[in-house]
Amino acid sequence: MIGKILQKDLLRKKLITLVLFGFIFLSAMLVSSGCNLMLTLTNSLDALFETADAPHFVQMHTGPLDQAEIERWAAAHSLVDVQQTVEMLAIDGTSLFFGQTQEPEADTVMDISFVVQNTRFDFLLNLDNEIIDVAPGEIAVPIYFMQQADLDIGDEVRVVTDAVDMRLVIAAFVRDAQMNPAIAHSKRFVVHPTDYATLRQAIHEVEYLVEFQLTDASRVSEFRNDYLASDMPKRGPSLDEQLFKVLNGLTDGVVAMAIIFLSFLLIIIAILCLRFTILATLEEDYREIGILKAIGIATSDIRRIYLAKYVTLGAVGSILGYLASLLLNQVFVKNITLYFGTAQRSLTMDALPLIAAGSIFIIVLVSCFIVLGRFNRISAVQALRSGSIGESANHIRMLNLTRSTGFNLNVFLGLRDLIQRFRLYWLLGMVYFFCAVIIIIPIHFLTTLQSPTFVSYMGIGHSDIRIDLRQSDDVAERYHRMMQHLHSDTDVFRFTPFVTSQYAVVLNDGSQDFITIETGDFSVFPLEYIDGTAPNEEHEIALSILNAQEMDKHVGDTITLLVADRQQDLVITGTYQDVTDGGRTAQATRQPDPDHILGYTVSLDLQPDVPIDAKVQDYAAMFDPARVTDLDGYVAQTMGNTIAQMEMATWVTGVVGLCISILITALFLNMLISKDAGQIAIKRSLGFSLRHIRMSYLATALFVLGAGIIIGTIFTNTVGQQLVSAVWATLGASHISFVVNPLLAYLVLPLLLIGAVSITTFINLNAIKASAIAEMINE
Amino acid sequence: MSILLESKQLSKTFTLGKQNEHHVLKEVNLTIAQGDYVAVMGASGSGKSTLLYNMSGMDRLTSGSVTFRGQELSHMHDQALSTLRLTGMGFVFQHIHLLKNLSIFDNILLPGYLARKEERHKIDQRARELMEHVGVAQLADHDITQASGGQLQRVGICRALINEPDILFGDEPTGALNSTAADEIMALFASINAAGTTIMLVTHDVKVAAQTERILFMLDGQIVSEKCLGKPSRTGADRKTREEQLSNWLFKMGF
């Protein structure tokens, strides 16, 4: 019998059933997908690192090194398990050509290196996660360039310099545990030893990766300090396995979190809708419930009838949502599959998404139990007499009709209804608020990522051009030559050089650590500081926020550097955000230590009428092998993949937000019109036309929507911004300020929402036409 | 007297499922002149309320025509029909049907503000005068839950008259009232009709019908007979006689 009642009720209220089902389905699908994405990311990353046998610690070095000395040191260190030194040939982008194009990769911000396959660990893998083995005349190209240049197996790669013109055929694409993501600015191409030897004779820019695998990976910080305190080669940054994983997982991790966040919002909306639906149904069936109670049907039996409907919806929605997620997963994990490969599926990977979808069902069930507790409060006598739960006669004197002067009467009635039945409408307002949030936050985040000012989160002030001089034997000479030229170049409006060096620093507990410091004049291209200001004096320093947190330092504190075995105290003047180099950098104005220079950078602005692109090309040729980039291109290349994923996520959340607002409007209006049928009939009998009635409901819906959008926008620009900052704090940018596209955020999107809600309102209000006034009056 | 409301071959059929049609009105021809005071009587299911709703444009007829002030209602767009109902007609229901989220005064004002035939302060003034006239002036700021049935029915009459309609429809206007309240309402109707407003009401109550001038008897969806009682005396002295005449006539009709 319950089955018959269920079937009849589900068919009678198709729209409500469909909408509720839709929310539960979407929520289950997304939470399951998000869970699967996180698990796949973690497992695939781990699998890649395991198959590649990634190093625990890597020290980059430019200049001569004594491998025998390194091996002796490694053998004497108790934490070292295996050591290898990887030699890399640095190829400038101007010497590299892909496919049949005549244009070199001059604009790339990547440091391109050619290597041979490693023999001990840190293996470079192909797309099947097999150790790459290329033949003479063949090359393996990093996935980054496969996507950027749209390359295929069999395409040609040419290396052209004054001394060599080599053509190589792409035989594989490289999965590099260290250098996969775009945010890592180094990329390794794999060639055969024979080809490598030929290139080595022509190209003399060599860098090294001094790599270690430890007996205890958890002690990598201790090992790092030991290494940096030693005489081992260290003219370059040092990195560890943890940083590799964070950088690799950044893009997809952000998407996974966005999906899970969205699914939580959806289930909240589903619960709110469920509550409203159940209460409205209770109101509708109030007299019938009273009759059932009066003839002796137990409350628990009555509740079971209602529960059956929502339990069925919850179960079916969750199951189908889980099944749909299996299809959706193929879309979301595409990037993971490409960059990391596919890990072997485990029981956990299959079970957890299913459990996640099941949790949605549990939430629905619990919510129903709570709301259906109202059955206990329904008295049979009261129900039979009144036939209605009854709304409180909430007469608000301030909104008497006599005060509606200047308002359209129907708009006034809509506003009045909103205030009088606020408890009813707040649900709709909450949903619109959530819709506004899930649409606007991703858009703000995307426009922030795309903005040229995003460089400030990379520890760089905004300039037209950036020139990076890589370490080499003659780098100091090239640097001075470049300075001379820039001083006399009339196209240059202003410029300032920065020198990056490594220093030992004494921590609070007396131990030593190493810190990378960029020295120069930070007033020319200033950063935005979270706290304090840029350093101005020789004894001042600014720290990246992650460095400051790890060292437990604040503005006004001092840190102690070790320079030529002498301690020197520097006062911290400010903290700033930096997502590059693991977020651990510092800035000072003191003279750099010539023995520990890692590199030179120059930021410059051109005169207003000088075209940037042309100048970039001129400088690239003039200062070869320096890397010359325009800042916009620098950000785009570094964050390109993340931006692309964020764009996809923004579209998804935008469409979902819009669909939710449409669905909830349809559901709410459908039920409201049903509830208000009597009042509508009375108004129609008085002479209110359908247009008048629609205007009233539309006004109410738009008032609620407007409030939802306004509060959602305020929330987004305050709490939302802090939420995003909290996520990025782990990478070094803890104070993200949204860069807002006002036209998009404050005009286009609100209009889109208003349009969608208005159209939905009109369509649903057509239902009023269906019944004759007489029928509605007499019902 | 000019014709105000007229139906020709008016028919209304309800479809209650496949091949199950219920002919409620069958080719009804009716003419109501300006100033008429008409009661429609008949057994339950005879079609009297349906006739009222179709004549007032609140229901769409199946065939035939209804003309009000020379305008054909059946082809009118919803907007035009609503305006006609708003400005030319008033309706009083058995269960009053006031809007529960408005005060009593606002319920009366609402159609007036919607029609915008004149400035609001004049509408406010007329609402107060109407309330004064019917004896509910003290209830202006009250909610509808704070008045008796009789008081609310008088409020309903004020609402129906706020736009000075040409015709006032009543569907069992005294059906939910006690005899005292019913007498008060009928007295009001008499005064309204005396002031020139045409009235057409549906009733099963002989005492109510006896206070009107024309009584139409319906049977099986058709007007089968009509009785003219003429204008009642102002003092009500002829009430008993009129009720007897009407009862005898209805008896002959089989009611």
PDB file of N, CA and C in Angstrom, chain A residues 436 439-440 443 658 661-662 698 702 705-706 709-710 713 742-760:
ATOM      1  N   ALA A 436      24.994  32.819  -5.960  1.00  0.00           N
ATOM      2  CA  ALA A 436      25.843  33.972  -6.250  1.00  0.00           C
ATOM      3  C   ALA A 436      27.289  33.672  -5.837  1.00  0.00           C
ATOM      4  N   ILE A 439      29.066  31.180  -8.126  1.00  0.00           N
ATOM      5  CA  ILE A 439      29.346  31.742  -9.447  1.00  0.00           C
ATOM      6  C   ILE A 439      30.453  32.784  -9.351  1.00  0.00           C
ATOM      7  N   ILE A 440      30.364  33.648  -8.356  1.00  0.00           N
ATOM      8  CA  ILE A 440      31.252  34.814  -8.321  1.00  0.00           C
ATOM      9  C   ILE A 440      32.660  34.477  -7.818  1.00  0.00           C
ATOM     10  N   ILE A 443      34.949  33.175 -10.469  1.00  0.00           N
ATOM     11  CA  ILE A 443      35.226  34.206 -11.470  1.00  0.00           C
ATOM     12  C   ILE A 443      36.232  35.216 -10.934  1.00  0.00           C
ATOM     13  N   LEU A 658      23.686  28.711 -12.138  1.00  0.00           N
ATOM     14  CA  LEU A 658      22.547  29.207 -12.896  1.00  0.00           C
ATOM     15  C   LEU A 658      21.416  28.171 -12.900  1.00  0.00           C
ATOM     16  N   SER A 661      19.663  28.079  -9.560  1.00  0.00           N
ATOM     17  CA  SER A 661      18.754  29.206  -9.338  1.00  0.00           C
ATOM     18  C   SER A 661      17.467  29.014 -10.132  1.00  0.00           C
ATOM     19  N   ILE A 662      17.594  28.457 -11.321  1.00  0.00           N
ATOM     20  CA  ILE A 662      16.395  28.198 -12.135  1.00  0.00           C
ATOM     21  C   ILE A 662      15.541  27.118 -11.491  1.00  0.00           C
ATOM     22  N   LEU A 698       6.953  38.202  -9.267  1.00  0.00           N
ATOM     23  CA  LEU A 698       8.242  38.511  -9.860  1.00  0.00           C
ATOM     24  C   LEU A 698       8.983  39.532  -9.010  1.00  0.00           C
ATOM     25  N   LEU A 702      12.544  38.867  -7.352  1.00  0.00           N
ATOM     26  CA  LEU A 702      13.696  39.721  -7.671  1.00  0.00           C
ATOM     27  C   LEU A 702      14.221  40.446  -6.439  1.00  0.00           C
ATOM     28  N   LEU A 705      16.210  37.744  -4.844  1.00  0.00           N
ATOM     29  CA  LEU A 705      17.414  37.513  -5.636  1.00  0.00           C
ATOM     30  C   LEU A 705      18.403  38.643  -5.442  1.00  0.00           C
ATOM     31  N   GLY A 706      17.888  39.876  -5.494  1.00  0.00           N
ATOM     32  CA  GLY A 706      18.759  41.033  -5.312  1.00  0.00           C
ATOM     33  C   GLY A 706      19.484  40.978  -3.977  1.00  0.00           C
ATOM     34  N   ILE A 709      22.128  38.275  -4.132  1.00  0.00           N
ATOM     35  CA  ILE A 709      23.304  38.678  -4.919  1.00  0.00           C
ATOM     36  C   ILE A 709      24.153  39.676  -4.134  1.00  0.00           C
ATOM     37  N   ILE A 710      23.487  40.650  -3.513  1.00  0.00           N
ATOM     38  CA  ILE A 710      24.238  41.680  -2.782  1.00  0.00           C
ATOM     39  C   ILE A 710      24.992  41.049  -1.612  1.00  0.00           C
ATOM     40  N   THR A 713      27.747  38.850  -2.886  1.00  0.00           N
ATOM     41  CA  THR A 713      28.892  39.631  -3.366  1.00  0.00           C
ATOM     42  C   THR A 713      29.725  40.127  -2.197  1.00  0.00           C
ATOM     43  N   PRO A 742      34.662  44.392 -12.888  1.00  0.00           N
ATOM     44  CA  PRO A 742      33.381  44.918 -12.409  1.00  0.00           C
ATOM     45  C   PRO A 742      32.239  44.716 -13.397  1.00  0.00           C
ATOM     46  N   LEU A 743      32.582  44.803 -14.685  1.00  0.00           N
ATOM     47  CA  LEU A 743      31.524  44.624 -15.692  1.00  0.00           C
ATOM     48  C   LEU A 743      30.949  43.216 -15.606  1.00  0.00           C
ATOM     49  N   LEU A 744      31.845  42.263 -15.492  1.00  0.00           N
ATOM     50  CA  LEU A 744      31.425  40.864 -15.438  1.00  0.00           C
ATOM     51  C   LEU A 744      30.744  40.548 -14.112  1.00  0.00           C
ATOM     52  N   ALA A 745      31.394  40.947 -13.018  1.00  0.00           N
ATOM     53  CA  ALA A 745      30.916  40.534 -11.698  1.00  0.00           C
ATOM     54  C   ALA A 745      29.679  41.301 -11.249  1.00  0.00           C
ATOM     55  N   TYR A 746      29.604  42.589 -11.590  1.00  0.00           N
ATOM     56  CA  TYR A 746      28.530  43.418 -11.024  1.00  0.00           C
ATOM     57  C   TYR A 746      27.443  43.783 -12.028  1.00  0.00           C
ATOM     58  N   LEU A 747      27.654  43.416 -13.293  1.00  0.00           N
ATOM     59  CA  LEU A 747      26.614  43.732 -14.272  1.00  0.00           C
ATOM     60  C   LEU A 747      26.165  42.470 -15.017  1.00  0.00           C
ATOM     61  N   VAL A 748      27.104  41.848 -15.704  1.00  0.00           N
ATOM     62  CA  VAL A 748      26.737  40.702 -16.561  1.00  0.00           C
ATOM     63  C   VAL A 748      26.154  39.546 -15.753  1.00  0.00           C
ATOM     64  N   LEU A 749      26.863  39.132 -14.726  1.00  0.00           N
ATOM     65  CA  LEU A 749      26.394  37.978 -13.946  1.00  0.00           C
ATOM     66  C   LEU A 749      25.074  38.254 -13.233  1.00  0.00           C
ATOM     67  N   PRO A 750      24.943  39.381 -12.529  1.00  0.00           N
ATOM     68  CA  PRO A 750      23.644  39.664 -11.929  1.00  0.00           C
ATOM     69  C   PRO A 750      22.521  39.704 -12.962  1.00  0.00           C
ATOM     70  N   LEU A 751      22.795  40.308 -14.134  1.00  0.00           N
ATOM     71  CA  LEU A 751      21.760  40.361 -15.168  1.00  0.00           C
ATOM     72  C   LEU A 751      21.403  38.964 -15.657  1.00  0.00           C
ATOM     73  N   LEU A 752      22.423  38.130 -15.758  1.00  0.00           N
ATOM     74  CA  LEU A 752      22.195  36.745 -16.182  1.00  0.00           C
ATOM     75  C   LEU A 752      21.293  36.024 -15.177  1.00  0.00           C
ATOM     76  N   LEU A 753      21.598  36.190 -13.913  1.00  0.00           N
ATOM     77  CA  LEU A 753      20.793  35.572 -12.855  1.00  0.00           C
ATOM     78  C   LEU A 753      19.380  36.133 -12.867  1.00  0.00           C
ATOM     79  N   ILE A 754      19.280  37.456 -12.979  1.00  0.00           N
ATOM     80  CA  ILE A 754      17.967  38.104 -12.983  1.00  0.00           C
ATOM     81  C   ILE A 754      17.155  37.618 -14.177  1.00  0.00           C
ATOM     82  N   GLY A 755      17.810  37.529 -15.333  1.00  0.00           N
ATOM     83  CA  GLY A 755      17.124  37.045 -16.530  1.00  0.00           C
ATOM     84  C   GLY A 755      16.626  35.621 -16.358  1.00  0.00           C
ATOM     85  N   ALA A 756      17.494  34.773 -15.829  1.00  0.00           N
ATOM     86  CA  ALA A 756      17.126  33.362 -15.650  1.00  0.00           C
ATOM     87  C   ALA A 756      15.958  33.224 -14.680  1.00  0.00           C
ATOM     88  N   VAL A 757      16.040  33.942 -13.567  1.00  0.00           N
ATOM     89  CA  VAL A 757      14.976  33.856 -12.562  1.00  0.00           C
ATOM     90  C   VAL A 757      13.674  34.445 -13.107  1.00  0.00           C
ATOM     91  N   SER A 758      13.772  35.547 -13.837  1.00  0.00           N
ATOM     92  CA  SER A 758      12.560  36.182 -14.387  1.00  0.00           C
ATOM     93  C   SER A 758      11.864  35.258 -15.372  1.00  0.00           C
ATOM     94  N   ILE A 759      12.639  34.687 -16.275  1.00  0.00           N
ATOM     95  CA  ILE A 759      12.050  33.782 -17.277  1.00  0.00           C
ATOM     96  C   ILE A 759      11.406  32.589 -16.585  1.00  0.00           C
ATOM     97  N   THR A 760      12.111  32.037 -15.614  1.00  0.00           N
ATOM     98  CA  THR A 760      11.560  30.884 -14.883  1.00  0.00           C
ATOM     99  C   THR A 760      10.274  31.275 -14.170  1.00  0.00           C
TER     100      THR A 760
END
